[in-house]
Amino acid sequence: ESPRDDRARPPPRLATLPPDMSDHAAQPNEEPGIRLSGRAIVTAALELNVAGKPLRLFGIKAPASGDMCAPSAAYAARACADASRQALAAKIGKDGEVTCHILASGGRDALPAVCRDANGTDLATWLASHGFALADPNDMVDYSQAETQAKTARSGLWSYR
């Protein structure tokens, strides 16, 4: 047998979302990257801090500044950035543990990561499927099906567009 040449392999790709996204999400290839677990503190609509590291949920982007949404029927409509931050904090919980796969390193900005809550739910999928975030077509993880799910249900920002 000839030795295996890993240099000839194409770079790893990230998978697209399966049709049922309620508890599933795109799975990043396990290499390269860093896995980080710990208590999460939500710092912005799509950002959190885990073990002292600022992370940005990869594959999604914040709604436009003029977009309105509500975290649930019990709340009045307000800027989506506020509603997204509140919804993400509620999803994670007060002492919520998350596991993140960091996809890049370096720089001062929040690092891009795919993060899951203690139940294994991908947080970017959850935000997009509830209308608190938009799929980012420039990223390798495809959350467009989650966004379509929110549009169809008229959830979050899609109630007001």
mmCIF file of C-alpha atoms in Angstrom:
data_model
loop_
_atom_site.group_PDB
_atom_site.id
_atom_site.type_symbol
_atom_site.label_atom_id
_atom_site.label_comp_id
_atom_site.label_asym_id
_atom_site.label_seq_id
_atom_site.Cartn_x
_atom_site.Cartn_y
_atom_site.Cartn_z
ATOM 1 C CA GLU A 1 0.000 0.000 0.000
ATOM 2 C CA SER A 2 1.149 3.502 -0.709
ATOM 3 C CA PRO A 3 1.255 6.060 2.103
ATOM 4 C CA ARG A 4 -1.719 8.390 2.281
ATOM 5 C CA ASP A 5 -1.045 11.951 1.096
ATOM 6 C CA ASP A 6 -3.254 14.340 3.082
ATOM 7 C CA ARG A 7 -1.987 17.332 1.101
ATOM 8 C CA ALA A 8 -3.934 16.129 -1.932
ATOM 9 C CA ARG A 9 -7.249 16.307 -0.075
ATOM 10 C CA PRO A 10 -9.521 19.256 -0.860
ATOM 11 C CA PRO A 11 -10.105 21.689 2.023
ATOM 12 C CA PRO A 12 -12.880 20.689 4.436
ATOM 13 C CA ARG A 13 -16.365 21.960 3.609
ATOM 14 C CA LEU A 14 -19.273 22.593 5.932
ATOM 15 C CA ALA A 15 -22.498 20.734 5.318
ATOM 16 C CA THR A 16 -25.862 22.313 4.551
ATOM 17 C CA LEU A 17 -28.807 22.066 6.908
ATOM 18 C CA PRO A 18 -31.048 19.004 6.746
ATOM 19 C CA PRO A 19 -34.763 19.523 5.923
ATOM 20 C CA ASP A 20 -35.860 19.229 9.587
ATOM 21 C CA MET A 21 -33.909 21.911 11.386
ATOM 22 C CA SER A 22 -35.703 22.012 14.717
ATOM 23 C CA ASP A 23 -32.847 20.377 16.591
ATOM 24 C CA HIS A 24 -30.253 19.907 13.866
ATOM 25 C CA ALA A 25 -27.755 22.179 12.204
ATOM 26 C CA ALA A 26 -24.892 22.237 9.824
ATOM 27 C CA GLN A 27 -21.998 20.207 11.128
ATOM 28 C CA PRO A 28 -18.583 21.735 10.691
ATOM 29 C CA ASN A 29 -15.810 19.374 9.773
ATOM 30 C CA GLU A 30 -13.836 18.618 12.924
ATOM 31 C CA GLU A 31 -10.607 19.996 11.417
ATOM 32 C CA PRO A 32 -9.207 22.620 11.685
ATOM 33 C CA GLY A 33 -10.613 24.531 14.644
ATOM 34 C CA ILE A 34 -10.897 24.652 18.357
ATOM 35 C CA ARG A 35 -13.688 23.248 20.488
ATOM 36 C CA LEU A 36 -14.606 25.423 23.464
ATOM 37 C CA SER A 37 -17.203 24.628 26.131
ATOM 38 C CA GLY A 38 -18.379 26.633 29.081
ATOM 39 C CA ARG A 39 -20.882 29.083 30.488
ATOM 40 C CA ALA A 40 -22.064 31.564 27.865
ATOM 41 C CA ILE A 41 -22.779 35.239 28.379
ATOM 42 C CA VAL A 42 -24.710 36.926 25.574
ATOM 43 C CA THR A 43 -22.945 40.195 24.712
ATOM 44 C CA ALA A 44 -24.810 41.243 21.537
ATOM 45 C CA ALA A 45 -27.556 40.005 19.235
ATOM 46 C CA LEU A 46 -25.345 37.357 17.592
ATOM 47 C CA GLU A 47 -22.371 37.326 19.954
ATOM 48 C CA LEU A 48 -21.478 35.616 23.172
ATOM 49 C CA ASN A 49 -18.555 35.213 25.471
ATOM 50 C CA VAL A 50 -17.467 31.690 26.404
ATOM 51 C CA ALA A 51 -14.570 31.162 28.808
ATOM 52 C CA GLY A 52 -13.350 34.711 28.226
ATOM 53 C CA LYS A 53 -13.421 34.402 24.423
ATOM 54 C CA PRO A 54 -15.709 36.680 22.392
ATOM 55 C CA LEU A 55 -17.480 34.609 19.726
ATOM 56 C CA ARG A 56 -19.752 35.516 16.804
ATOM 57 C CA LEU A 57 -22.302 32.985 15.591
ATOM 58 C CA PHE A 58 -21.114 31.944 12.141
ATOM 59 C CA GLY A 59 -23.410 31.648 9.121
ATOM 60 C CA ILE A 60 -25.952 34.277 10.147
ATOM 61 C CA LYS A 61 -26.132 38.049 10.162
ATOM 62 C CA ALA A 62 -28.124 40.557 12.141
ATOM 63 C CA PRO A 63 -31.321 41.959 10.663
ATOM 64 C CA ALA A 64 -31.251 45.525 9.332
ATOM 65 C CA SER A 65 -31.267 48.266 11.970
ATOM 66 C CA GLY A 66 -34.857 49.229 11.083
ATOM 67 C CA ASP A 67 -36.228 45.677 11.402
ATOM 68 C CA MET A 68 -38.705 45.115 14.196
ATOM 69 C CA CYS A 69 -39.412 41.829 15.978
ATOM 70 C CA ALA A 70 -40.597 40.461 19.303
ATOM 71 C CA PRO A 71 -39.053 37.578 21.255
ATOM 72 C CA SER A 72 -42.528 36.113 21.801
ATOM 73 C CA ALA A 73 -46.216 37.079 21.679
ATOM 74 C CA ALA A 74 -45.914 38.304 25.280
ATOM 75 C CA TYR A 75 -43.545 41.132 24.263
ATOM 76 C CA ALA A 76 -44.111 44.294 22.244
ATOM 77 C CA ALA A 77 -42.285 44.715 18.963
ATOM 78 C CA ARG A 78 -38.934 46.464 19.169
ATOM 79 C CA ALA A 79 -35.610 46.601 17.356
ATOM 80 C CA CYS A 80 -34.561 43.116 16.276
ATOM 81 C CA ALA A 81 -31.083 43.523 17.776
ATOM 82 C CA ASP A 82 -32.663 43.828 21.247
ATOM 83 C CA ALA A 83 -35.171 41.042 20.633
ATOM 84 C CA SER A 84 -32.436 38.766 19.225
ATOM 85 C CA ARG A 85 -30.181 39.347 22.218
ATOM 86 C CA GLN A 86 -33.048 38.639 24.635
ATOM 87 C CA ALA A 87 -34.142 35.519 22.727
ATOM 88 C CA LEU A 88 -30.578 34.156 22.596
ATOM 89 C CA ALA A 89 -30.096 34.775 26.326
ATOM 90 C CA ALA A 90 -33.399 33.033 27.096
ATOM 91 C CA LYS A 91 -32.500 30.072 24.859
ATOM 92 C CA ILE A 92 -29.127 29.604 26.564
ATOM 93 C CA GLY A 93 -30.470 30.238 30.074
ATOM 94 C CA LYS A 94 -28.976 32.028 33.057
ATOM 95 C CA ASP A 95 -26.152 29.565 33.645
ATOM 96 C CA GLY A 96 -26.287 28.055 30.185
ATOM 97 C CA GLU A 97 -23.481 25.868 29.002
ATOM 98 C CA VAL A 98 -22.597 25.880 25.322
ATOM 99 C CA THR A 99 -20.113 24.055 23.150
ATOM 100 C CA CYS A 100 -18.613 26.000 20.266
ATOM 101 C CA HIS A 101 -16.439 25.018 17.347
ATOM 102 C CA ILE A 102 -14.270 28.063 16.589
ATOM 103 C CA LEU A 103 -13.648 28.322 12.864
ATOM 104 C CA ALA A 104 -10.858 30.934 12.777
ATOM 105 C CA SER A 105 -8.376 32.529 15.132
ATOM 106 C CA GLY A 106 -6.571 35.791 15.685
ATOM 107 C CA GLY A 107 -7.640 39.376 15.533
ATOM 108 C CA ARG A 108 -9.393 41.505 18.104
ATOM 109 C CA ASP A 109 -12.938 40.887 16.898
ATOM 110 C CA ALA A 110 -15.243 38.134 18.032
ATOM 111 C CA LEU A 111 -14.181 34.813 16.509
ATOM 112 C CA PRO A 112 -16.587 33.028 14.149
ATOM 113 C CA ALA A 113 -18.003 29.881 15.723
ATOM 114 C CA VAL A 114 -20.766 27.306 15.416
ATOM 115 C CA CYS A 115 -22.244 26.999 18.925
ATOM 116 C CA ARG A 116 -24.720 24.548 20.444
ATOM 117 C CA ASP A 117 -26.634 24.770 23.692
ATOM 118 C CA ALA A 118 -26.650 22.024 26.347
ATOM 119 C CA ASN A 119 -29.361 20.161 24.378
ATOM 120 C CA GLY A 120 -27.263 20.155 21.197
ATOM 121 C CA THR A 121 -29.338 22.780 19.359
ATOM 122 C CA ASP A 122 -27.294 24.921 16.977
ATOM 123 C CA LEU A 123 -27.867 28.504 18.146
ATOM 124 C CA ALA A 124 -27.550 30.081 14.686
ATOM 125 C CA THR A 125 -30.171 27.685 13.303
ATOM 126 C CA TRP A 126 -32.453 28.474 16.220
ATOM 127 C CA LEU A 127 -32.112 32.266 15.757
ATOM 128 C CA ALA A 128 -32.635 32.108 11.980
ATOM 129 C CA SER A 129 -35.572 29.686 12.207
ATOM 130 C CA HIS A 130 -37.312 31.988 14.716
ATOM 131 C CA GLY A 131 -36.740 35.138 12.654
ATOM 132 C CA PHE A 132 -34.106 36.741 14.905
ATOM 133 C CA ALA A 133 -31.281 36.504 12.343
ATOM 134 C CA LEU A 134 -30.776 36.168 8.598
ATOM 135 C CA ALA A 135 -28.788 33.539 6.740
ATOM 136 C CA ASP A 136 -25.468 34.965 5.555
ATOM 137 C CA PRO A 137 -24.958 33.832 1.961
ATOM 138 C CA ASN A 138 -21.242 34.691 2.226
ATOM 139 C CA ASP A 139 -20.524 32.038 4.867
ATOM 140 C CA MET A 140 -19.889 28.352 4.207
ATOM 141 C CA VAL A 141 -22.669 27.131 6.516
ATOM 142 C CA ASP A 142 -26.042 27.415 4.795
ATOM 143 C CA TYR A 143 -28.801 28.610 7.126
ATOM 144 C CA SER A 144 -31.142 29.649 4.292
ATOM 145 C CA GLN A 145 -33.541 26.776 5.052
ATOM 146 C CA ALA A 146 -33.817 28.000 8.648
ATOM 147 C CA GLU A 147 -34.532 31.518 7.391
ATOM 148 C CA THR A 148 -37.200 30.161 5.023
ATOM 149 C CA GLN A 149 -38.805 28.325 7.942
ATOM 150 C CA ALA A 150 -39.138 31.666 9.813
ATOM 151 C CA LYS A 151 -40.487 33.433 6.700
ATOM 152 C CA THR A 152 -43.117 30.753 6.191
ATOM 153 C CA ALA A 153 -44.193 30.904 9.850
ATOM 154 C CA ARG A 154 -43.988 34.741 9.827
ATOM 155 C CA SER A 155 -41.805 34.559 12.944
ATOM 156 C CA GLY A 156 -39.657 37.317 14.395
ATOM 157 C CA LEU A 157 -38.797 40.002 11.862
ATOM 158 C CA TRP A 158 -40.920 38.269 9.209
ATOM 159 C CA SER A 159 -44.067 39.309 11.130
ATOM 160 C CA TYR A 160 -43.211 42.904 10.302
ATOM 161 C CA ARG A 161 -41.845 42.702 6.740
#
